[in-house]
Short mmCIF file of C-alpha atoms (C1' of nucleotides) in Angstrom, two decimals:
data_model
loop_
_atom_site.label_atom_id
_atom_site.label_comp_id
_atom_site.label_asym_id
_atom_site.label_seq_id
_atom_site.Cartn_x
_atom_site.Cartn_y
_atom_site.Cartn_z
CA UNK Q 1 138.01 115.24 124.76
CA UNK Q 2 140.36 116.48 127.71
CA UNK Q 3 139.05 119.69 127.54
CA UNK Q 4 135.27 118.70 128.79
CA UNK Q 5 136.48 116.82 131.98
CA UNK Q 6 138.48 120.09 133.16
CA UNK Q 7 141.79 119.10 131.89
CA UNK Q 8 143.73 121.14 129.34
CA UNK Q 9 145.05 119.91 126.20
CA UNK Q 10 148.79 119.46 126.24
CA UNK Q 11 151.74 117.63 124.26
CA UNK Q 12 152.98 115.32 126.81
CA UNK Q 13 148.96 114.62 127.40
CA UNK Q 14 147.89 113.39 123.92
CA UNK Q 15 151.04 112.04 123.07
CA UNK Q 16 151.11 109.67 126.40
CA UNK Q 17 147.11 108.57 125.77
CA UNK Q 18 148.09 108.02 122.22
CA UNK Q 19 150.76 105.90 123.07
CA UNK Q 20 149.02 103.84 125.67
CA UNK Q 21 146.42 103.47 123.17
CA UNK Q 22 148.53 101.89 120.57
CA UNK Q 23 150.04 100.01 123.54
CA UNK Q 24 148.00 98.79 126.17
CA UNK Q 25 149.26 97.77 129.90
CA UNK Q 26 151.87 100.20 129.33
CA UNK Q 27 153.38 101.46 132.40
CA UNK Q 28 154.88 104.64 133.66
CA UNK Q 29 158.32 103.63 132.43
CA UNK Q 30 157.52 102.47 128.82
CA UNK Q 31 155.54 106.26 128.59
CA UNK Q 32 158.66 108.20 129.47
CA UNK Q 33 160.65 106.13 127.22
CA UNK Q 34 158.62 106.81 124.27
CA UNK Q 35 157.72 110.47 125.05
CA UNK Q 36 161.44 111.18 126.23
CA UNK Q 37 161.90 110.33 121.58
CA UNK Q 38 159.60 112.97 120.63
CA UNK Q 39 159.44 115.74 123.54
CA UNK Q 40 163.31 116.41 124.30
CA UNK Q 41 162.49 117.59 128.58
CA UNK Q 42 159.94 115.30 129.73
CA UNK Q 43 160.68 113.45 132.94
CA UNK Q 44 159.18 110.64 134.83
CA UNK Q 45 157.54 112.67 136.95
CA UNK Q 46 155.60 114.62 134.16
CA UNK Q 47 154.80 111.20 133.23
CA UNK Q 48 153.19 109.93 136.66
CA UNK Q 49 151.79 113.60 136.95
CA UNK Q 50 149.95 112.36 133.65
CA UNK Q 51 148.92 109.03 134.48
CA UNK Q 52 147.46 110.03 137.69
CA UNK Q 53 145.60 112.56 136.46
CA UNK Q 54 144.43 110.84 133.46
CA UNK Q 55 143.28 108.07 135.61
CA UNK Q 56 141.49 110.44 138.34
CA UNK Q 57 139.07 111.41 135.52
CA UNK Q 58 138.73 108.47 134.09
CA UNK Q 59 140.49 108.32 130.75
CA UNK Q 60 142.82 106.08 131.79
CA UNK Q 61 142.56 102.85 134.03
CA UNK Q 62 145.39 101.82 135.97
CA UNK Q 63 145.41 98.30 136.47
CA UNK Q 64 148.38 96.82 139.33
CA UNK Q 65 149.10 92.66 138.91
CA UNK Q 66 150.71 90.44 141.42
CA UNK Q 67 153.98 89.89 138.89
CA UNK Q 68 154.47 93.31 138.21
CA UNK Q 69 155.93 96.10 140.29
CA UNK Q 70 154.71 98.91 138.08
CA UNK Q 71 151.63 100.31 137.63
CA UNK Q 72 150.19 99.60 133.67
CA UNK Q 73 147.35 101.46 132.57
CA UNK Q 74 145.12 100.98 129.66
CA UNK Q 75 142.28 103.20 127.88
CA UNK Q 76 139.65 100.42 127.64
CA UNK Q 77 137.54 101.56 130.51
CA UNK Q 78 133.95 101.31 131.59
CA UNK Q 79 133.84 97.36 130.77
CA UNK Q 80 134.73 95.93 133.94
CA UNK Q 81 137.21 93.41 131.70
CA UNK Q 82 139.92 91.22 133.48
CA UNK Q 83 143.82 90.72 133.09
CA UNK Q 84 145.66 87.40 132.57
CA UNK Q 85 149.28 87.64 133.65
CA UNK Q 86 152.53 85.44 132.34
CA UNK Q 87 153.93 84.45 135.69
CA UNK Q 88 157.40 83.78 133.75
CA UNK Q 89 157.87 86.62 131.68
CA UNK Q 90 155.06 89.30 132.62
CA UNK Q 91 153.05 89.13 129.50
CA UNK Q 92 149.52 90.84 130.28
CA UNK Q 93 146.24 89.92 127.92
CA UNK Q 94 143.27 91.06 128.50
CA UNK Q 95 139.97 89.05 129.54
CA UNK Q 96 136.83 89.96 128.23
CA UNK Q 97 134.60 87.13 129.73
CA UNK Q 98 135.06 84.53 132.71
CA UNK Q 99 133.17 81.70 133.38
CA UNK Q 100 132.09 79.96 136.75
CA UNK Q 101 130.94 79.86 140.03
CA UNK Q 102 128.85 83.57 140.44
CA UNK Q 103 129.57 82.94 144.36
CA UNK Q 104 132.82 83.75 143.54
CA UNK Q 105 132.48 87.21 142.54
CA UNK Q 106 130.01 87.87 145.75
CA UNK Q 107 131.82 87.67 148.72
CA UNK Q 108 129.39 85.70 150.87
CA UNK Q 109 131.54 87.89 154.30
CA UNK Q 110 132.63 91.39 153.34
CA UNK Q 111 133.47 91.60 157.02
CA UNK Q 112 131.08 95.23 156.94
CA UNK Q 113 132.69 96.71 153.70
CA UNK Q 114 130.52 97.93 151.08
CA UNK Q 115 131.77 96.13 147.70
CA UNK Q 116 133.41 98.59 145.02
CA UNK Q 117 134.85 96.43 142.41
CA UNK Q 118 135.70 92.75 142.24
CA UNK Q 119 138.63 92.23 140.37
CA UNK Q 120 140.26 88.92 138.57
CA UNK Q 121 143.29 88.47 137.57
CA UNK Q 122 144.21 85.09 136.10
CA UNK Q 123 147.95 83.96 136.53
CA UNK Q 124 149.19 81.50 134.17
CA UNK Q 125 152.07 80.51 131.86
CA UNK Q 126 152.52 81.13 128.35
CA UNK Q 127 152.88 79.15 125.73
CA UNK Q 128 156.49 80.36 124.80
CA UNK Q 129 157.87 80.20 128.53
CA UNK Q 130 156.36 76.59 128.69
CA UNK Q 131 158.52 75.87 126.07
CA UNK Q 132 161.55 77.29 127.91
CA UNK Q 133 161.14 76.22 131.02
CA UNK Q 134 160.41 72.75 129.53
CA UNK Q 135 164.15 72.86 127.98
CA UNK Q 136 165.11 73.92 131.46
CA UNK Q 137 163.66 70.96 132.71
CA UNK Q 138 165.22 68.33 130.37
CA UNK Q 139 168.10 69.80 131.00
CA UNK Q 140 167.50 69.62 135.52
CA UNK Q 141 165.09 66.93 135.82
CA UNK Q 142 164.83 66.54 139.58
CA UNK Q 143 164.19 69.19 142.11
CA UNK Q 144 166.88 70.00 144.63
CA UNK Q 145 166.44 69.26 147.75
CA UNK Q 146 168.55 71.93 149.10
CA UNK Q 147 168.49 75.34 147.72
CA UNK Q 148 168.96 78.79 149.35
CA UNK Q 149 167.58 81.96 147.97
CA UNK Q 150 170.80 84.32 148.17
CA UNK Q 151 173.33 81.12 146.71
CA UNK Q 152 172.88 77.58 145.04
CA UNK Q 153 170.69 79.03 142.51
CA UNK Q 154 168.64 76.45 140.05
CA UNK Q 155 168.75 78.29 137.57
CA UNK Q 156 168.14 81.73 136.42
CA UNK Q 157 165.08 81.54 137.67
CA UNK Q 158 162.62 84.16 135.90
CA UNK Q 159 161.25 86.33 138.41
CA UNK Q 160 160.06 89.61 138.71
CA UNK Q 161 163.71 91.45 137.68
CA UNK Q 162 163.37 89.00 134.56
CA UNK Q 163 159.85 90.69 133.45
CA UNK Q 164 161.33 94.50 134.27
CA UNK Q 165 164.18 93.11 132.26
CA UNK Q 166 162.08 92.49 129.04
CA UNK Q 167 161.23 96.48 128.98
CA UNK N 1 158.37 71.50 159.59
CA UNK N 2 160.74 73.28 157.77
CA UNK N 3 163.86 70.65 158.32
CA UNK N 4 161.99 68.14 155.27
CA UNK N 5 161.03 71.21 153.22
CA UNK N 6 165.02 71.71 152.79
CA UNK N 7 165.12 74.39 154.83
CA UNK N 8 167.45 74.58 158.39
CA UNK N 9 165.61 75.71 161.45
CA UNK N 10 166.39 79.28 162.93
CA UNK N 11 165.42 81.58 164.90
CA UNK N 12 164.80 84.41 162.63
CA UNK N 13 162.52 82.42 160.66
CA UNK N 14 160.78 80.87 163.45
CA UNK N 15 159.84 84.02 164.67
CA UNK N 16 158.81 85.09 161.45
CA UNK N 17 157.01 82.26 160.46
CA UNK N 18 154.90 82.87 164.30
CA UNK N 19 154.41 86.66 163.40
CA UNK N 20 152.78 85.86 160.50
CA UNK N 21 150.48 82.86 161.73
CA UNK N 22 149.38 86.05 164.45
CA UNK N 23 149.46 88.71 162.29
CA UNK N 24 147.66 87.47 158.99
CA UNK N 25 148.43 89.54 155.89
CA UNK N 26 151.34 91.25 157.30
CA UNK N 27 153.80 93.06 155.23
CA UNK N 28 157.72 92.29 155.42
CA UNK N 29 158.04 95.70 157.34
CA UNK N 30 155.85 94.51 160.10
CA UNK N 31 157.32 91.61 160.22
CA UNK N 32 160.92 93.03 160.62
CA UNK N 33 159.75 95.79 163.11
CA UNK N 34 158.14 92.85 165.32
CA UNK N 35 161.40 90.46 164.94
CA UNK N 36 163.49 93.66 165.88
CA UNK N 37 161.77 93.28 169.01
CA UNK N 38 163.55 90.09 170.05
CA UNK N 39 166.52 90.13 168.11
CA UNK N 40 168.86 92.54 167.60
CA UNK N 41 170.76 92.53 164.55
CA UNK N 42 167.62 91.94 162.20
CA UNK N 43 167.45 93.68 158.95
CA UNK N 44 164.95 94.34 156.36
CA UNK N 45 167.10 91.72 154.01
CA UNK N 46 166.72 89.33 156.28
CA UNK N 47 163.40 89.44 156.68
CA UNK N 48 163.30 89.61 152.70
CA UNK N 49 165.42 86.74 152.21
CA UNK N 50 162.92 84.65 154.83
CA UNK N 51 159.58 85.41 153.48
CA UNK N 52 161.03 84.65 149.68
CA UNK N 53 162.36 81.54 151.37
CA UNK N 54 159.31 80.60 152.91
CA UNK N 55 157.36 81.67 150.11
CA UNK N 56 159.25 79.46 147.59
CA UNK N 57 158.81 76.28 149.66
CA UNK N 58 155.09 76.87 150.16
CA UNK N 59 154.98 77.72 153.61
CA UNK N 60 154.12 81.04 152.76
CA UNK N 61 151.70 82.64 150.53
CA UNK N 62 152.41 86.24 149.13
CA UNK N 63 149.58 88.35 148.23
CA UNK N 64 149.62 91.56 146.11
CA UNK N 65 147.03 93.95 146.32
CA UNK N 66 146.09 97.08 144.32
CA UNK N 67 146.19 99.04 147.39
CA UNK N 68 149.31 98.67 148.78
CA UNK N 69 152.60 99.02 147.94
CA UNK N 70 154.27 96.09 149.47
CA UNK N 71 153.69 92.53 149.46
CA UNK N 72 151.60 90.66 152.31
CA UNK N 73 151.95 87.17 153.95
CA UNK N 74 149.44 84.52 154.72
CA UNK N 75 150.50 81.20 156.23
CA UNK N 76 146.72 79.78 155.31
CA UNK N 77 147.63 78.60 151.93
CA UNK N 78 146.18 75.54 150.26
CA UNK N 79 142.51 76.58 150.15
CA UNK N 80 142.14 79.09 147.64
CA UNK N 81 140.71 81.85 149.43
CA UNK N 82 140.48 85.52 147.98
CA UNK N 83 140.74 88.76 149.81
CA UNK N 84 138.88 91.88 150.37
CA UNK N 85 140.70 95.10 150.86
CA UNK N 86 139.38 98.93 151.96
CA UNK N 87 140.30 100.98 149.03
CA UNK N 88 140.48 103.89 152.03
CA UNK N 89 142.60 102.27 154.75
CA UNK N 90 143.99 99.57 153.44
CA UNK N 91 142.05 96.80 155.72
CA UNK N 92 142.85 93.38 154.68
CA UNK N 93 140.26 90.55 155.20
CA UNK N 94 139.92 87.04 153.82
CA UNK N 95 137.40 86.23 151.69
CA UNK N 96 136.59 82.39 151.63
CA UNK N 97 136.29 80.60 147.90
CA UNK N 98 133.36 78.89 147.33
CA UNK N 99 135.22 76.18 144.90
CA UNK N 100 138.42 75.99 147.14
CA UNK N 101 140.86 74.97 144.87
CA UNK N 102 142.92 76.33 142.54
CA UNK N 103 141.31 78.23 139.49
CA UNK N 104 137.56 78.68 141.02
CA UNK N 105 137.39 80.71 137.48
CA UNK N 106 138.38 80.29 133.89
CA UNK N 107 138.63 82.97 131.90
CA UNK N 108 136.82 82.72 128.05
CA UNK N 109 140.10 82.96 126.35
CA UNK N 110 143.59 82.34 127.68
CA UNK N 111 145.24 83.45 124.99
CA UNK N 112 147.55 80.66 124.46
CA UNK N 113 148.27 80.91 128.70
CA UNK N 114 148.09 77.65 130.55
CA UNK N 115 145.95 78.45 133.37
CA UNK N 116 147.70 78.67 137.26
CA UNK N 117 145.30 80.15 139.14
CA UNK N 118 142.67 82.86 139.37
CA UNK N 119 143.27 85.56 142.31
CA UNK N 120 139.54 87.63 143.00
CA UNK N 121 140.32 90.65 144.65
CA UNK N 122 137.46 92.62 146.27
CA UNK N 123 137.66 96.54 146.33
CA UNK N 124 135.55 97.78 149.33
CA UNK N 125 134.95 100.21 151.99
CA UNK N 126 135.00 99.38 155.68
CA UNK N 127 132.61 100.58 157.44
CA UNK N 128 134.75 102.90 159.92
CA UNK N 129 135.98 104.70 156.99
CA UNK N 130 132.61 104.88 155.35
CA UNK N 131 131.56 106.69 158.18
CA UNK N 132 134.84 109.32 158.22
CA UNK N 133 133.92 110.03 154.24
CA UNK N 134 130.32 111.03 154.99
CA UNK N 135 131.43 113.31 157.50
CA UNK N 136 133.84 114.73 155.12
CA UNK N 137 130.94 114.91 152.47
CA UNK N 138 129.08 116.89 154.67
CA UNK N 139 131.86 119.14 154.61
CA UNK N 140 132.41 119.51 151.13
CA UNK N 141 129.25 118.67 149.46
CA UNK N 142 130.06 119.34 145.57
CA UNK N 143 132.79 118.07 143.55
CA UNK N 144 134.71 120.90 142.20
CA UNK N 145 134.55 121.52 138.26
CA UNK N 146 139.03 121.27 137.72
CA UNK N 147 141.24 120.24 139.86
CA UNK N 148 144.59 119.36 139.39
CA UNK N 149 147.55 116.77 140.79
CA UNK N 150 149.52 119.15 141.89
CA UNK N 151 148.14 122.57 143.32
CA UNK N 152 144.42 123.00 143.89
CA UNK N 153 143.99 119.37 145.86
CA UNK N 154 140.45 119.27 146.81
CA UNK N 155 140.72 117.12 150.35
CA UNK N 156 143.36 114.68 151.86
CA UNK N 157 142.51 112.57 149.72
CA UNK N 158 143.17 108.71 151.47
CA UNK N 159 145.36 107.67 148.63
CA UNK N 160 147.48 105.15 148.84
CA UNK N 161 150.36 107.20 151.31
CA UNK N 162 147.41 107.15 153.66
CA UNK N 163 147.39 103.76 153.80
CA UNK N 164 151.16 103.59 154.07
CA UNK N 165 151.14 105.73 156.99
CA UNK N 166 148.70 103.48 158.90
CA UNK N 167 152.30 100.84 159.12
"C1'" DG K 1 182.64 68.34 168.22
"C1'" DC K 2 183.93 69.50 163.36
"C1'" DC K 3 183.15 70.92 158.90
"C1'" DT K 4 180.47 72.07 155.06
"C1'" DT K 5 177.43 75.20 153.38
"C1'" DA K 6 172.94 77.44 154.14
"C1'" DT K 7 171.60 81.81 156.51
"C1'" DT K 8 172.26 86.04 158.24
"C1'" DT K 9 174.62 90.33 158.37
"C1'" DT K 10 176.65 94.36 156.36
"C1'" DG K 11 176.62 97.70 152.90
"C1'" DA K 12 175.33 99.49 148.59
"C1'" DA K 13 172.24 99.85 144.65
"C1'" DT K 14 167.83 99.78 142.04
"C1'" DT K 15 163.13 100.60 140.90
"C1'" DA K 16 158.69 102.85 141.38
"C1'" DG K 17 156.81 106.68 142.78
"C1'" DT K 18 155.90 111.16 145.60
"C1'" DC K 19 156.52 116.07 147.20
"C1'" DA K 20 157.40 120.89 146.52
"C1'" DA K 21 158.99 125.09 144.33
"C1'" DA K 22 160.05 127.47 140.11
"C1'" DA K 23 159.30 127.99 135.18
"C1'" DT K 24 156.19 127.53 131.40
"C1'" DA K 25 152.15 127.52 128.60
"C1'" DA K 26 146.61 126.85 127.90
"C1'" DG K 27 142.87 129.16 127.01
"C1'" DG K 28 139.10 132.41 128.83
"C1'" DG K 29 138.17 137.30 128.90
"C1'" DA K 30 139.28 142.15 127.44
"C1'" DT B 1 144.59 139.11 119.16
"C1'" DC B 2 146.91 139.90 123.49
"C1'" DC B 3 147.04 139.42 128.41
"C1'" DC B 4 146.45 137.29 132.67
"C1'" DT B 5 145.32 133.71 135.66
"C1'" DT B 6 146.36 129.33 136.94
"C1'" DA B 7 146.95 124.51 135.42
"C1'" DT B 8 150.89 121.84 133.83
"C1'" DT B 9 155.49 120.81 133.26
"C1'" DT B 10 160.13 121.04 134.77
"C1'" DT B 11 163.76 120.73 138.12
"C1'" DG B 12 165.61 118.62 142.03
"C1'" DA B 13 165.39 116.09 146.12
"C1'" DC B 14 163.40 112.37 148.63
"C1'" DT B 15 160.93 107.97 150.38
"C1'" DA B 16 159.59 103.19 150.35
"C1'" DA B 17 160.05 98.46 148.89
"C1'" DT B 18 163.04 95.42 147.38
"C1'" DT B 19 167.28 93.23 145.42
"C1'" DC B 20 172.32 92.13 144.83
"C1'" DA B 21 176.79 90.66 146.50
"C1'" DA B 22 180.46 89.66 149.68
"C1'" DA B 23 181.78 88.60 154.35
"C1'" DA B 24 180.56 86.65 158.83
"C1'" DT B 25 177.95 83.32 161.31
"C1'" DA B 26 175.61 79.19 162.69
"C1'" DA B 27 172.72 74.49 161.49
"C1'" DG B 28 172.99 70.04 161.55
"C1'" DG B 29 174.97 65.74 159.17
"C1'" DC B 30 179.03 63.08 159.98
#
DNA sequence: GCCTTATTTTGAATTAGTCAAAATAAGGGA
DNA sequence: TCCCTTATTTTGACTAATTCAAAATAAGGC
């Protein structure tokens, strides 16, 4: 399968594509992790070395979301398929289908660039971090009308460090 | 402008706020290298701490693209306008939304997600770099049978540290 | 003009990822 | 099957983007 696109066939390889299989969206750090049980030397950088080659001939697909600092790559490829994102806690499904305006996905200006790709990505809240946030609520029902970003803190407000948290 | 958003009125973020509004898209580096300009004890943090700010009230919109490493800011926010982005250089140009408001698409199946909003991001080429690849191509005609990440690189590729370097 | 407290500054740390040289191992040819 | 070439992995250092926390400063309501 590797072999055919000029790539050899190594541990670290098969086990990383097999473990991005069973896990979609996975990113470079969730790899390592779960190579690092089986293979006792592999690094991060064997990992990216992977990924990136993986990706250059097309096994892989690396797909980069506004919530997420990471790369996450997935082995459904070829199906030009779309991401929706948890903007609470990070959660990534996938898209198959979307439905609207077709003027949307054809720039009507490319300002002289030829078009590649056209990606969506759909950012919205899921079901479970509705639920929290609505206890959060109850609990603070009015906005403040002062509040800094480095002290007077709302409330442990899930950002980004809260998704890389959840790894 | 800021005063009934909750925010007090300085200088630092003044001058941010004005580099942005110029400089569309800009990243917080640019933004600190321009307010370094002016003032002199500026720091990266600083200029961290004022686009989250900013960001957090609204004034501000932060846009993430697969391209590029770091964030962007916008100050045209409001009308939900997409972006188009050089896959080569890193070129950054608006792309207006035909619906204008918040999700201009809905995906099939949310998987349980309550809908925020749907980002399109357009993958091009500009034009000037279209033009620097053909001459390249005319250099180096075939694509080579193996290649690797490492050792055997086939060109300079314009990967993403290209479009780093262009800060 | 003072005082509270939001912002900025200072300094250190974290995360994601890259670069390069040395060691290792895949797999084509003898 | 063994050897040799060279792709891949390992080792180690490094960069870029961003965050965290405590101390110093300054906005703006009183």
């Amino acid at each position: 399968m590797l072999r055919n696109l000029g790539l050899r066939v190594t541990v670290p390889r098969l086990k990383a594509l097999e473990y991005v299989q069973t896990h979609p969206h996975a990113d470079a750090d969730a790899i390592y992790t779960s190579l690092a049980l089986s293979l006792h030397g592999v690094t991060r950088q064997t990992v990216h070395g992977i990924v990136n080659d993986l990706t250059r001939v097309g096994v892989l697909r690396r797909v980069s979301l506004p919530e997420s600092a990471s790369a996450h790559y997935e082995t459904r490829i070829g199906d030009n398929h779309h991401h929706i994102q948890c903007v609470s806690c990070g959660r990534i499904e996938d898209v198959d289908c979307v439905v609207g305006e077709a003027p949307c996905l054809t720039p009507e200006d490319t300002h002289g660039m030829r078009l590649v790709e056209a990606s969506v990505t759909f950012r919205g809240v899921c079901a479970e971090c509705e639920m929290r946030n609505m206890a959060h609520e109850a609990l603070q029902p009015s906005i403040p009308l002062t509040q800094s970003h480095s002290h007077a803190r709302t409330s442990p407000a899930p950002t980004s460090s809260t998704i890389q948290a959840k790894r």
